[in-house]
Amino acid sequence: MRDKRLKRGFFIRPTIIVSKALLGKFLIHEYRGQILSGMIVETEAYIGEKDKAAHSYGGRRTIRNEVEYGPGGYVYIYLVYGLHHQLNFVTAGTDQPECVLIRALEPAEGIEVMKNNRKTGKLSNLTNGPGKLCQALALDRSLNGHDLTAKGSDFYIEDRGVKISPKRIKKGPRIGIDYAGPYWSRVHWRFWIKDNPFVSK
DNA sequence: TGTCCGATATCCT
DNA sequence: GGATATCGGACAT
């Protein structure tokens, strides 16, 4: 059987390219013997050094964002507002603190478990936001620094052959970062699949 | 050691 | 549509 997991080379590319390429890929978490998965439908790019909205702006390097300074293909996950997790994938090479925030998924496998994790019966409300998808797929800080490309790991990304043509990729300003000032809060570094009902609002 | 605040979701009106 | 929950990280003291 062909190994469909994304390899290191996929992530070691410019962050904007990776952000778009991730649309249509499948995020898979094998959790307690269950497969929890979803197709990525919305992403945001964070270009560390020069991006005022990024944790690594100006080369800021801390215990929390240390993994961003490593090579692409690793997981950067942390807690905001004391209750919501944010899932990111590190991109580019070593010492370029760049990453892609996963904002929304279209649920694929393990939907019943996800509904239970989320305490909701509504499919449309399961994974249409960064904090929601982490809760649905049971992702938390213990996965920080996880290698997505490691053989046999239980958290990875697959290419299942879904092709998203450039025409179906929409872009716009990122969300919830007004503090970054008029320029960085407006750059069009958010990407999503046109007309997909699971994109966050 | 203390204070400030966030890459959101939810509940309430 | 608006308030607010809730905690760990960042940085100042």
mmCIF file of C-alpha atoms (C1' of nucleotides) in Angstrom:
data_model
loop_
_atom_site.group_PDB
_atom_site.id
_atom_site.type_symbol
_atom_site.label_atom_id
_atom_site.label_comp_id
_atom_site.label_asym_id
_atom_site.label_seq_id
_atom_site.Cartn_x
_atom_site.Cartn_y
_atom_site.Cartn_z
ATOM 1 C CA MET A 1 0.000 0.000 0.000
ATOM 2 C CA ARG A 2 1.274 3.429 -0.927
ATOM 3 C CA ASP A 3 2.256 5.663 1.990
ATOM 4 C CA LYS A 4 0.147 8.771 1.581
ATOM 5 C CA ARG A 5 1.569 10.641 4.542
ATOM 6 C CA LEU A 6 3.047 14.016 3.750
ATOM 7 C CA LYS A 7 6.828 14.056 3.995
ATOM 8 C CA ARG A 8 9.274 16.613 5.312
ATOM 9 C CA GLY A 9 9.751 18.107 1.851
ATOM 10 C CA PHE A 10 6.120 19.212 1.745
ATOM 11 C CA PHE A 11 6.639 21.509 4.728
ATOM 12 C CA ILE A 12 10.074 22.842 3.876
ATOM 13 C CA ARG A 13 8.744 25.371 1.400
ATOM 14 C CA PRO A 14 7.589 28.992 1.627
ATOM 15 C CA THR A 15 4.796 29.294 4.170
ATOM 16 C CA ILE A 16 2.248 30.854 1.824
ATOM 17 C CA ILE A 17 2.722 27.954 -0.607
ATOM 18 C CA VAL A 18 2.288 25.395 2.181
ATOM 19 C CA SER A 19 -0.807 27.203 3.486
ATOM 20 C CA LYS A 20 -2.542 26.776 0.136
ATOM 21 C CA ALA A 21 -1.208 23.276 -0.469
ATOM 22 C CA LEU A 22 -2.679 22.079 2.833
ATOM 23 C CA LEU A 23 -6.218 22.804 1.649
ATOM 24 C CA GLY A 24 -7.835 19.483 0.716
ATOM 25 C CA LYS A 25 -5.346 17.393 2.730
ATOM 26 C CA PHE A 26 -6.548 15.147 5.553
ATOM 27 C CA LEU A 27 -5.582 15.606 9.171
ATOM 28 C CA ILE A 28 -5.630 12.295 11.016
ATOM 29 C CA HIS A 29 -5.439 11.519 14.710
ATOM 30 C CA GLU A 30 -5.533 7.909 15.846
ATOM 31 C CA TYR A 31 -7.018 8.269 19.266
ATOM 32 C CA ARG A 32 -7.839 5.415 21.631
ATOM 33 C CA GLY A 33 -8.108 2.994 18.729
ATOM 34 C CA GLN A 34 -10.381 5.293 16.762
ATOM 35 C CA ILE A 35 -9.569 7.234 13.620
ATOM 36 C CA LEU A 36 -10.512 10.880 13.943
ATOM 37 C CA SER A 37 -9.978 12.804 10.733
ATOM 38 C CA GLY A 38 -11.036 15.771 8.677
ATOM 39 C CA MET A 39 -10.156 17.580 5.489
ATOM 40 C CA ILE A 40 -8.406 20.916 5.901
ATOM 41 C CA VAL A 41 -10.571 23.702 4.484
ATOM 42 C CA GLU A 42 -9.137 26.869 6.046
ATOM 43 C CA THR A 43 -5.598 27.992 6.999
ATOM 44 C CA GLU A 44 -3.661 31.104 7.986
ATOM 45 C CA ALA A 45 0.025 31.892 7.425
ATOM 46 C CA TYR A 46 2.251 33.384 10.119
ATOM 47 C CA ILE A 47 5.602 34.630 8.851
ATOM 48 C CA GLY A 48 7.514 34.921 12.110
ATOM 49 C CA GLU A 49 10.317 37.435 11.928
ATOM 50 C CA LYS A 50 8.529 40.281 10.166
ATOM 51 C CA ASP A 51 4.926 39.463 11.032
ATOM 52 C CA LYS A 52 3.674 41.581 13.890
ATOM 53 C CA ALA A 53 0.781 39.184 14.506
ATOM 54 C CA ALA A 54 3.096 36.194 15.034
ATOM 55 C CA HIS A 55 4.440 34.937 18.341
ATOM 56 C CA SER A 56 7.929 34.959 16.835
ATOM 57 C CA TYR A 57 7.732 38.552 15.584
ATOM 58 C CA GLY A 58 11.120 40.208 15.490
ATOM 59 C CA GLY A 59 12.863 36.934 16.268
ATOM 60 C CA ARG A 60 11.225 36.535 19.658
ATOM 61 C CA ARG A 61 12.199 33.072 20.784
ATOM 62 C CA THR A 62 10.747 31.525 23.925
ATOM 63 C CA ILE A 63 10.015 28.180 25.487
ATOM 64 C CA ARG A 64 6.500 28.274 24.068
ATOM 65 C CA ASN A 65 7.399 28.932 20.453
ATOM 66 C CA GLU A 66 10.742 27.122 20.390
ATOM 67 C CA VAL A 67 9.390 24.491 18.008
ATOM 68 C CA GLU A 68 8.742 27.188 15.389
ATOM 69 C CA TYR A 69 12.490 27.612 15.060
ATOM 70 C CA GLY A 70 12.975 23.989 14.092
ATOM 71 C CA PRO A 71 12.482 22.546 10.599
ATOM 72 C CA GLY A 72 9.072 22.173 8.951
ATOM 73 C CA GLY A 73 6.754 19.262 9.627
ATOM 74 C CA TYR A 74 6.419 19.647 13.389
ATOM 75 C CA VAL A 75 3.336 20.561 15.428
ATOM 76 C CA TYR A 76 3.110 23.842 17.305
ATOM 77 C CA ILE A 77 0.085 23.807 19.593
ATOM 78 C CA TYR A 78 -0.746 26.053 22.532
ATOM 79 C CA LEU A 79 -3.566 27.435 24.637
ATOM 80 C CA VAL A 80 -5.288 30.803 24.190
ATOM 81 C CA TYR A 81 -7.741 32.534 26.507
ATOM 82 C CA GLY A 82 -7.123 29.813 29.033
ATOM 83 C CA LEU A 83 -9.434 27.359 27.316
ATOM 84 C CA HIS A 84 -8.947 27.012 23.565
ATOM 85 C CA HIS A 85 -6.142 25.225 21.758
ATOM 86 C CA GLN A 86 -4.621 26.464 18.516
ATOM 87 C CA LEU A 87 -3.095 23.972 16.081
ATOM 88 C CA ASN A 88 -0.204 25.007 13.838
ATOM 89 C CA PHE A 89 2.227 23.249 11.545
ATOM 90 C CA VAL A 90 5.776 24.532 11.361
ATOM 91 C CA THR A 91 6.930 25.341 7.824
ATOM 92 C CA ALA A 92 10.149 26.367 6.090
ATOM 93 C CA GLY A 93 13.600 25.487 7.348
ATOM 94 C CA THR A 94 15.498 25.760 10.590
ATOM 95 C CA ASP A 95 15.706 29.258 12.090
ATOM 96 C CA GLN A 96 12.800 30.559 10.021
ATOM 97 C CA PRO A 97 10.038 30.786 12.642
ATOM 98 C CA GLU A 98 7.081 30.374 10.304
ATOM 99 C CA CYS A 99 3.937 28.310 10.610
ATOM 100 C CA VAL A 100 0.431 27.657 9.323
ATOM 101 C CA LEU A 101 -2.560 27.885 11.643
ATOM 102 C CA ILE A 102 -5.279 25.335 10.908
ATOM 103 C CA ARG A 103 -8.577 27.181 11.241
ATOM 104 C CA ALA A 104 -11.180 24.705 10.011
ATOM 105 C CA LEU A 105 -11.767 21.113 8.899
ATOM 106 C CA GLU A 106 -14.503 19.204 7.152
ATOM 107 C CA PRO A 107 -15.181 16.155 9.379
ATOM 108 C CA ALA A 108 -14.401 12.817 7.711
ATOM 109 C CA GLU A 109 -13.981 9.818 10.038
ATOM 110 C CA GLY A 110 -14.914 9.351 13.684
ATOM 111 C CA ILE A 111 -17.743 11.837 13.569
ATOM 112 C CA GLU A 112 -19.629 10.234 16.456
ATOM 113 C CA VAL A 113 -16.575 10.495 18.711
ATOM 114 C CA MET A 114 -16.103 14.111 17.669
ATOM 115 C CA LYS A 115 -19.692 14.952 18.508
ATOM 116 C CA ASN A 116 -19.127 13.435 21.904
ATOM 117 C CA ASN A 117 -15.876 15.378 22.406
ATOM 118 C CA ARG A 118 -17.602 18.588 21.430
ATOM 119 C CA LYS A 119 -20.836 17.892 23.306
ATOM 120 C CA THR A 120 -22.857 18.851 20.287
ATOM 121 C CA GLY A 121 -24.895 16.948 17.741
ATOM 122 C CA LYS A 122 -24.522 19.513 15.010
ATOM 123 C CA LEU A 123 -22.140 18.426 12.267
ATOM 124 C CA SER A 124 -21.735 21.983 11.037
ATOM 125 C CA ASN A 125 -20.508 23.138 14.445
ATOM 126 C CA LEU A 126 -17.934 20.387 14.961
ATOM 127 C CA THR A 127 -14.690 21.658 13.427
ATOM 128 C CA ASN A 128 -15.410 25.107 11.961
ATOM 129 C CA GLY A 129 -12.940 27.036 14.106
ATOM 130 C CA PRO A 130 -9.403 26.627 15.464
ATOM 131 C CA GLY A 131 -10.426 25.854 19.039
ATOM 132 C CA LYS A 132 -13.319 23.653 17.966
ATOM 133 C CA LEU A 133 -11.331 21.341 15.736
ATOM 134 C CA CYS A 134 -8.765 20.719 18.483
ATOM 135 C CA GLN A 135 -11.518 19.742 20.876
ATOM 136 C CA ALA A 136 -13.213 17.509 18.294
ATOM 137 C CA LEU A 137 -10.005 15.622 17.389
ATOM 138 C CA ALA A 138 -8.798 15.495 21.010
ATOM 139 C CA LEU A 139 -5.665 17.558 20.359
ATOM 140 C CA ASP A 140 -3.886 19.349 23.184
ATOM 141 C CA ARG A 141 -0.562 20.714 24.384
ATOM 142 C CA SER A 142 0.879 17.243 24.881
ATOM 143 C CA LEU A 143 1.287 17.107 21.082
ATOM 144 C CA ASN A 144 3.464 20.206 20.958
ATOM 145 C CA GLY A 145 6.681 19.395 19.119
ATOM 146 C CA HIS A 146 5.243 16.213 17.586
ATOM 147 C CA ASP A 147 6.793 15.168 14.264
ATOM 148 C CA LEU A 148 4.018 14.808 11.671
ATOM 149 C CA THR A 149 6.292 12.905 9.331
ATOM 150 C CA ALA A 150 7.503 10.302 11.824
ATOM 151 C CA LYS A 151 6.908 6.688 10.791
ATOM 152 C CA GLY A 152 4.143 4.976 12.710
ATOM 153 C CA SER A 153 3.053 8.052 14.637
ATOM 154 C CA ASP A 154 -0.618 8.467 15.442
ATOM 155 C CA PHE A 155 -0.987 12.065 14.318
ATOM 156 C CA TYR A 156 -0.208 12.960 10.692
ATOM 157 C CA ILE A 157 -1.472 14.387 7.407
ATOM 158 C CA GLU A 158 -2.468 12.421 4.317
ATOM 159 C CA ASP A 159 -2.856 13.312 0.693
ATOM 160 C CA ARG A 160 -5.927 11.394 -0.407
ATOM 161 C CA GLY A 161 -5.834 12.754 -3.911
ATOM 162 C CA VAL A 162 -8.320 15.598 -3.457
ATOM 163 C CA LYS A 163 -7.316 18.367 -5.840
ATOM 164 C CA ILE A 164 -8.239 21.961 -5.055
ATOM 165 C CA SER A 165 -7.813 24.088 -8.158
ATOM 166 C CA PRO A 166 -6.447 27.617 -7.624
ATOM 167 C CA LYS A 167 -9.818 29.009 -8.660
ATOM 168 C CA ARG A 168 -11.456 27.445 -5.600
ATOM 169 C CA ILE A 169 -8.959 28.993 -3.168
ATOM 170 C CA LYS A 170 -10.201 32.231 -1.636
ATOM 171 C CA LYS A 171 -8.077 34.558 0.453
ATOM 172 C CA GLY A 172 -8.607 37.416 2.883
ATOM 173 C CA PRO A 173 -7.399 39.093 6.092
ATOM 174 C CA ARG A 174 -6.605 36.987 9.129
ATOM 175 C CA ILE A 175 -8.867 36.849 12.161
ATOM 176 C CA GLY A 176 -8.629 38.141 15.711
ATOM 177 C CA ILE A 177 -5.317 39.978 15.431
ATOM 178 C CA ASP A 178 -6.351 43.624 15.338
ATOM 179 C CA TYR A 179 -3.649 44.365 17.884
ATOM 180 C CA ALA A 180 -1.064 43.856 15.139
ATOM 181 C CA GLY A 181 -1.875 47.233 13.611
ATOM 182 C CA PRO A 182 -3.453 48.341 10.345
ATOM 183 C CA TYR A 183 -0.970 46.650 8.056
ATOM 184 C CA TRP A 184 -0.375 43.214 9.538
ATOM 185 C CA SER A 185 -3.990 42.708 10.516
ATOM 186 C CA ARG A 186 -5.010 43.243 6.903
ATOM 187 C CA VAL A 187 -2.589 41.236 4.790
ATOM 188 C CA HIS A 188 -4.381 38.483 2.926
ATOM 189 C CA TRP A 189 -2.787 35.471 4.541
ATOM 190 C CA ARG A 190 -5.944 33.547 5.315
ATOM 191 C CA PHE A 191 -6.910 30.914 2.764
ATOM 192 C CA TRP A 192 -10.024 28.803 2.473
ATOM 193 C CA ILE A 193 -11.926 26.603 0.043
ATOM 194 C CA LYS A 194 -14.627 28.563 -1.745
ATOM 195 C CA ASP A 195 -18.191 27.734 -0.715
ATOM 196 C CA ASN A 196 -17.150 25.038 1.754
ATOM 197 C CA PRO A 197 -19.747 25.022 4.556
ATOM 198 C CA PHE A 198 -17.181 24.157 7.229
ATOM 199 C CA VAL A 199 -15.102 27.316 6.910
ATOM 200 C CA SER A 200 -15.186 29.349 10.163
ATOM 201 C CA LYS A 201 -17.172 32.564 10.412
ATOM 202 C "C1'" DT B 1 6.969 36.740 42.274
ATOM 203 C "C1'" DG B 2 3.290 39.703 40.138
ATOM 204 C "C1'" DT B 3 0.655 41.574 36.537
ATOM 205 C "C1'" DC B 4 -1.181 41.813 32.117
ATOM 206 C "C1'" DC B 5 -3.394 39.889 28.210
ATOM 207 C "C1'" DG B 6 -4.363 36.830 24.231
ATOM 208 C "C1'" DA B 7 -4.003 33.712 16.512
ATOM 209 C "C1'" DT B 8 -11.627 32.101 20.580
ATOM 210 C "C1'" DA B 9 -16.185 30.035 21.803
ATOM 211 C "C1'" DT B 10 -20.240 30.371 24.117
ATOM 212 C "C1'" DC B 11 -23.937 32.033 26.509
ATOM 213 C "C1'" DC B 12 -27.019 35.710 27.313
ATOM 214 C "C1'" DT B 13 -29.972 39.632 26.064
ATOM 215 C "C1'" DG C 1 -24.323 41.666 19.060
ATOM 216 C "C1'" DG C 2 -21.697 41.908 23.517
ATOM 217 C "C1'" DA C 3 -19.709 40.273 27.722
ATOM 218 C "C1'" DT C 4 -16.850 37.003 29.760
ATOM 219 C "C1'" DA C 5 -14.654 32.724 30.930
ATOM 220 C "C1'" DT C 6 -9.894 31.124 32.592
ATOM 221 C "C1'" DC C 7 -4.801 29.992 32.549
ATOM 222 C "C1'" DG C 8 -0.128 29.898 31.046
ATOM 223 C "C1'" DG C 9 3.341 32.605 28.928
ATOM 224 C "C1'" DA C 10 5.935 36.862 28.590
ATOM 225 C "C1'" DC C 11 8.047 40.348 30.669
ATOM 226 C "C1'" DA C 12 8.657 43.680 34.336
ATOM 227 C "C1'" DT C 13 9.811 44.110 39.178
#
